[in-house]
CSV table of N, CA and C in Angstrom, one decimal:
chain,number,residue,atom,x,y,z
A,190,UNK,N,129.8,87.9,152.9
A,190,UNK,CA,128.6,88.7,153.4
A,190,UNK,C,127.4,87.7,153.3
A,191,UNK,N,126.6,87.8,154.4
A,191,UNK,CA,125.4,87.0,154.4
A,191,UNK,C,124.2,87.9,154.5
A,192,UNK,N,123.1,87.4,154.0
A,192,UNK,CA,121.8,88.2,154.1
A,192,UNK,C,121.1,87.8,155.3
A,193,UNK,N,120.3,88.7,155.8
A,193,UNK,CA,119.5,88.4,157.0
A,193,UNK,C,118.5,89.5,157.3
A,194,UNK,N,117.8,89.3,158.4
A,194,UNK,CA,116.7,90.3,158.8
A,194,UNK,C,116.8,90.5,160.3
A,195,UNK,N,117.0,91.7,160.7
A,195,UNK,CA,117.1,92.0,162.1
A,195,UNK,C,116.1,93.2,162.4
A,196,UNK,N,115.3,93.0,163.5
A,196,UNK,CA,114.5,94.1,163.9
A,196,UNK,C,114.9,94.4,165.4
A,197,UNK,N,114.8,95.7,165.7
A,197,UNK,CA,115.1,96.3,167.0
A,197,UNK,C,114.0,97.1,167.5
A,198,UNK,N,113.8,97.2,168.8
A,198,UNK,CA,112.9,98.1,169.4
A,198,UNK,C,113.5,99.5,169.4
A,199,UNK,N,112.7,100.5,170.0
A,199,UNK,CA,113.2,101.9,170.0
A,199,UNK,C,114.5,102.1,170.9
A,200,UNK,N,114.7,101.2,171.8
A,200,UNK,CA,115.9,101.2,172.6
A,200,UNK,C,117.1,100.5,172.0
A,201,UNK,N,116.9,99.9,170.8
A,201,UNK,CA,118.0,99.2,170.1
A,201,UNK,C,118.1,97.8,170.4
A,202,UNK,N,117.2,97.3,171.3
A,202,UNK,CA,117.3,95.8,171.6
A,202,UNK,C,116.8,95.0,170.5
A,203,UNK,N,117.6,93.9,170.1
A,203,UNK,CA,117.2,93.1,169.0
A,203,UNK,C,115.9,92.3,169.4
A,204,UNK,N,114.9,92.3,168.6
A,204,UNK,CA,113.7,91.6,168.8
A,204,UNK,C,113.7,90.3,168.0
A,205,UNK,N,114.1,90.4,166.7
A,205,UNK,CA,114.2,89.3,165.8
A,205,UNK,C,115.5,89.3,165.1
A,206,UNK,N,116.2,88.2,165.1
A,206,UNK,CA,117.5,88.1,164.3
A,206,UNK,C,117.5,86.9,163.5
A,207,UNK,N,117.3,87.1,162.2
A,207,UNK,CA,117.2,86.0,161.2
A,207,UNK,C,118.4,86.0,160.3
A,208,UNK,N,119.6,86.5,160.9
A,208,UNK,CA,120.8,86.5,160.1
A,208,UNK,C,121.7,85.3,160.4
A,209,UNK,N,121.3,84.5,161.4
A,209,UNK,CA,122.0,83.3,161.8
A,209,UNK,C,121.6,82.1,160.9
A,210,UNK,N,122.4,81.0,161.0
A,210,UNK,CA,122.0,79.8,160.2
A,210,UNK,C,120.8,79.2,160.8
A,211,UNK,N,119.8,78.9,160.0
A,211,UNK,CA,118.6,78.3,160.5
A,211,UNK,C,118.6,76.8,159.9
A,212,UNK,N,117.9,76.0,160.7
A,212,UNK,CA,117.9,74.6,160.2
A,212,UNK,C,116.9,74.4,159.1
A,213,UNK,N,117.1,73.3,158.3
A,213,UNK,CA,116.2,73.0,157.2
A,213,UNK,C,115.9,71.5,157.4
A,214,UNK,N,114.7,71.1,157.7
A,214,UNK,CA,114.4,69.7,157.7
A,214,UNK,C,114.2,69.2,156.3
A,215,UNK,N,114.8,68.0,156.0
A,215,UNK,CA,114.7,67.4,154.7
A,215,UNK,C,113.7,66.2,154.6
A,216,UNK,N,113.6,65.5,155.7
A,216,UNK,CA,112.7,64.3,155.7
A,216,UNK,C,112.8,63.5,156.9
A,217,UNK,N,112.2,62.3,156.9
A,217,UNK,CA,112.2,61.4,158.0
A,217,UNK,C,112.1,60.0,157.4
A,218,UNK,N,112.6,59.0,158.2
A,218,UNK,CA,112.5,57.6,157.9
A,218,UNK,C,111.9,56.9,159.1
A,219,UNK,N,111.1,55.9,158.9
A,219,UNK,CA,110.6,55.1,160.0
A,219,UNK,C,111.4,53.8,160.0
A,220,UNK,N,111.9,53.4,161.1
A,220,UNK,CA,112.9,52.2,161.1
A,220,UNK,C,112.1,50.9,161.0
A,221,UNK,N,110.9,50.8,161.4
A,221,UNK,CA,110.2,49.5,161.4
A,221,UNK,C,110.9,48.4,162.2
A,222,UNK,N,111.7,48.8,163.2
A,222,UNK,CA,112.4,47.9,164.1
A,222,UNK,C,113.5,47.1,163.3
A,223,UNK,N,114.0,47.6,162.2
A,223,UNK,CA,115.0,46.8,161.4
A,223,UNK,C,116.0,47.8,160.9
A,224,UNK,N,117.2,47.3,160.6
A,224,UNK,CA,118.3,48.1,160.0
A,224,UNK,C,117.9,48.6,158.6
A,225,UNK,N,118.5,49.7,158.2
A,225,UNK,CA,118.2,50.2,156.9
A,225,UNK,C,119.1,51.4,156.5
A,226,UNK,N,118.9,51.8,155.3
A,226,UNK,CA,119.7,52.9,154.7
A,226,UNK,C,118.8,53.6,153.7
A,227,UNK,N,119.0,54.9,153.5
A,227,UNK,CA,118.3,55.7,152.5
A,227,UNK,C,119.2,56.8,151.9
A,228,UNK,N,119.0,57.1,150.7
A,228,UNK,CA,119.8,58.1,150.0
A,228,UNK,C,119.2,59.5,150.4
A,229,UNK,N,120.1,60.4,150.7
A,229,UNK,CA,119.7,61.8,151.1
A,229,UNK,C,120.6,62.8,150.2
A,230,UNK,N,120.3,64.0,150.3
A,230,UNK,CA,121.1,65.0,149.5
A,230,UNK,C,121.3,66.2,150.4
A,231,UNK,N,122.4,66.2,151.2
A,231,UNK,CA,122.8,67.4,152.1
A,231,UNK,C,123.7,68.3,151.3
A,232,UNK,N,123.5,69.5,151.1
A,232,UNK,CA,124.4,70.4,150.4
A,232,UNK,C,125.8,70.4,151.1
A,233,UNK,N,126.8,70.5,150.2
A,233,UNK,CA,128.2,70.4,150.7
A,233,UNK,C,128.6,71.5,151.7
A,234,UNK,N,127.9,72.6,151.7
A,234,UNK,CA,128.4,73.7,152.6
A,234,UNK,C,127.5,73.8,153.9
A,235,UNK,N,126.7,72.7,154.1
A,235,UNK,CA,125.8,72.7,155.3
A,235,UNK,C,126.3,71.6,156.3
A,236,UNK,N,125.8,71.7,157.5
A,236,UNK,CA,126.1,70.7,158.5
A,236,UNK,C,124.9,69.8,158.7
A,237,UNK,N,125.0,68.5,158.5
A,237,UNK,CA,123.8,67.6,158.7
A,237,UNK,C,123.5,67.4,160.2
A,238,UNK,N,122.2,67.1,160.5
A,238,UNK,CA,121.8,66.7,161.8
A,238,UNK,C,120.6,65.7,161.7
A,239,UNK,N,120.4,65.0,162.8
A,239,UNK,CA,119.3,64.1,162.9
A,239,UNK,C,118.7,64.0,164.3
A,240,UNK,N,117.5,63.6,164.4
A,240,UNK,CA,116.8,63.5,165.7
A,240,UNK,C,116.1,62.2,165.7
A,241,UNK,N,116.3,61.4,166.7
A,241,UNK,CA,115.6,60.1,166.8
A,241,UNK,C,114.3,60.3,167.7
A,242,UNK,N,113.2,59.9,167.2
A,242,UNK,CA,111.9,60.0,168.0
A,242,UNK,C,111.3,58.6,168.1
A,243,UNK,N,111.4,58.0,169.3
A,243,UNK,CA,110.8,56.6,169.5
A,243,UNK,C,109.3,56.7,169.3
A,244,UNK,N,108.7,55.7,168.7
A,244,UNK,CA,107.3,55.6,168.5
A,244,UNK,C,106.6,54.7,169.5
A,245,UNK,N,107.4,54.2,170.5
A,245,UNK,CA,106.9,53.3,171.5
A,245,UNK,C,107.4,53.8,172.9
A,246,UNK,N,106.7,53.5,173.9
A,246,UNK,CA,107.1,53.9,175.3
A,246,UNK,C,108.3,53.0,175.7
A,247,UNK,N,109.4,53.6,176.0
A,247,UNK,CA,110.6,52.8,176.4
A,247,UNK,C,110.9,53.1,177.9
A,248,UNK,N,110.1,53.8,178.6
A,248,UNK,CA,110.4,54.1,180.0
A,248,UNK,C,110.5,52.9,180.9
A,249,UNK,N,109.6,51.9,180.7
A,249,UNK,CA,109.6,50.8,181.6
A,249,UNK,C,110.0,49.5,180.8
A,250,UNK,N,110.6,49.6,179.8
A,250,UNK,CA,111.0,48.4,179.0
A,250,UNK,C,112.5,48.4,178.7
A,251,UNK,N,113.0,47.4,178.0
A,251,UNK,CA,114.4,47.4,177.6
A,251,UNK,C,114.5,47.8,176.1
A,252,UNK,N,113.6,48.6,175.6
A,252,UNK,CA,113.6,49.0,174.2
A,252,UNK,C,114.8,49.9,173.9
A,253,UNK,N,115.4,49.7,172.8
A,253,UNK,CA,116.6,50.4,172.4
A,253,UNK,C,116.4,51.1,171.0
A,254,UNK,N,116.9,52.3,170.9
A,254,UNK,CA,116.9,53.1,169.6
A,254,UNK,C,118.1,52.6,168.8
A,255,UNK,N,118.0,52.8,167.5
A,255,UNK,CA,119.2,52.4,166.6
A,255,UNK,C,120.3,53.5,166.7
A,256,UNK,N,121.5,53.0,166.3
A,256,UNK,CA,122.6,53.9,166.0
A,256,UNK,C,122.4,54.5,164.7
A,257,UNK,N,122.7,55.8,164.5
A,257,UNK,CA,122.5,56.4,163.2
A,257,UNK,C,123.7,57.0,162.6
A,258,UNK,N,123.9,56.9,161.3
A,258,UNK,CA,125.0,57.5,160.6
A,258,UNK,C,124.4,58.4,159.5
A,259,UNK,N,124.7,59.7,159.5
A,259,UNK,CA,124.2,60.6,158.5
A,259,UNK,C,125.4,61.2,157.8
A,260,UNK,N,125.5,61.0,156.5
A,260,UNK,CA,126.5,61.7,155.7
A,260,UNK,C,125.8,62.6,154.7
A,261,UNK,N,126.5,63.2,153.8
A,261,UNK,CA,125.9,64.1,152.8
A,261,UNK,C,125.0,63.4,151.8
A,262,UNK,N,125.3,62.1,151.7
A,262,UNK,CA,124.6,61.3,150.6
A,262,UNK,C,123.7,60.2,151.1
A,263,UNK,N,123.8,59.8,152.4
A,263,UNK,CA,122.9,58.7,152.9
A,263,UNK,C,122.7,58.8,154.4
A,264,UNK,N,121.6,58.2,154.9
A,264,UNK,CA,121.3,58.0,156.3
A,264,UNK,C,121.2,56.5,156.5
A,265,UNK,N,121.8,56.0,157.5
A,265,UNK,CA,121.7,54.6,157.8
A,265,UNK,C,121.4,54.4,159.3
A,266,UNK,N,120.7,53.4,159.7
A,266,UNK,CA,120.5,53.1,161.1
A,266,UNK,C,120.7,51.6,161.3
A,267,UNK,N,121.2,51.3,162.5
A,267,UNK,CA,121.5,49.9,162.8
A,267,UNK,C,121.2,49.6,164.3
A,268,UNK,N,120.4,48.5,164.5
A,268,UNK,CA,120.2,48.1,165.9
A,268,UNK,C,121.2,47.0,166.2
A,269,UNK,N,122.0,47.4,167.2
A,269,UNK,CA,123.1,46.5,167.6
A,269,UNK,C,123.3,46.6,169.1
A,270,UNK,N,122.7,45.7,169.9
A,270,UNK,CA,122.8,45.7,171.3
A,270,UNK,C,122.8,44.3,171.9
A,271,UNK,N,123.3,44.1,173.1
A,271,UNK,CA,123.4,42.8,173.7
A,271,UNK,C,122.1,42.3,174.3
A,272,UNK,N,121.3,43.2,174.8
A,272,UNK,CA,120.1,42.8,175.5
A,272,UNK,C,119.0,43.9,175.1
A,273,UNK,N,117.7,43.5,175.4
A,273,UNK,CA,116.7,44.4,175.0
A,273,UNK,C,116.1,44.1,173.7
A,274,UNK,N,115.3,45.0,173.2
A,274,UNK,CA,114.6,44.8,171.9
A,274,UNK,C,114.6,46.1,171.1
A,275,UNK,N,114.4,46.0,169.8
A,275,UNK,CA,114.4,47.2,168.9
A,275,UNK,C,113.1,48.0,169.1
A,276,UNK,N,113.3,49.3,169.3
A,276,UNK,CA,112.1,50.2,169.3
A,276,UNK,C,111.9,50.7,167.9
A,277,UNK,N,110.6,50.8,167.5
A,277,UNK,CA,110.3,51.4,166.3
A,277,UNK,C,110.5,52.9,166.4
A,278,UNK,N,111.2,53.6,165.5
A,278,UNK,CA,111.5,55.0,165.7
A,278,UNK,C,111.3,55.7,164.4
A,279,UNK,N,111.0,57.0,164.4
A,279,UNK,CA,111.2,57.9,163.3
A,279,UNK,C,112.5,58.6,163.5
A,280,UNK,N,113.2,58.8,162.4
A,280,UNK,CA,114.5,59.6,162.4
A,280,UNK,C,114.3,60.7,161.5
A,281,UNK,N,114.3,61.9,162.0
A,281,UNK,CA,114.1,63.2,161.2
A,281,UNK,C,115.5,63.7,160.9
A,282,UNK,N,115.8,64.1,159.7
A,282,UNK,CA,117.1,64.6,159.3
A,282,UNK,C,117.0,65.9,158.5
A,283,UNK,N,118.1,66.6,158.5
A,283,UNK,CA,118.2,67.8,157.7
A,283,UNK,C,119.6,68.5,157.8
A,284,UNK,N,119.6,69.8,157.7
A,284,UNK,CA,120.9,70.5,157.8
A,284,UNK,C,120.7,71.9,158.3
A,285,UNK,N,121.8,72.5,158.7
A,285,UNK,CA,121.8,73.9,159.1
A,285,UNK,C,123.1,74.6,158.6
């Protein structure tokens, strides 16, 4: 059984349903255009996620974002490409 909050209008149509899993942001790292790793703490019963947000315009350049690996205990990022250059990025991470 899970706890939640549901509101309905007079016709029974759901207006708000907060009984589903909601995401929880835990933090962010800035890559500074170099490879790295950082310790994180994702609860064992949750699913981790991350979002990469470039801090530079890459539309007209050969800039590349890093590859990211997120586990329950660490987040790591690695720039590995044949051409182009590393984009400085923020990586936001959390769980749902």
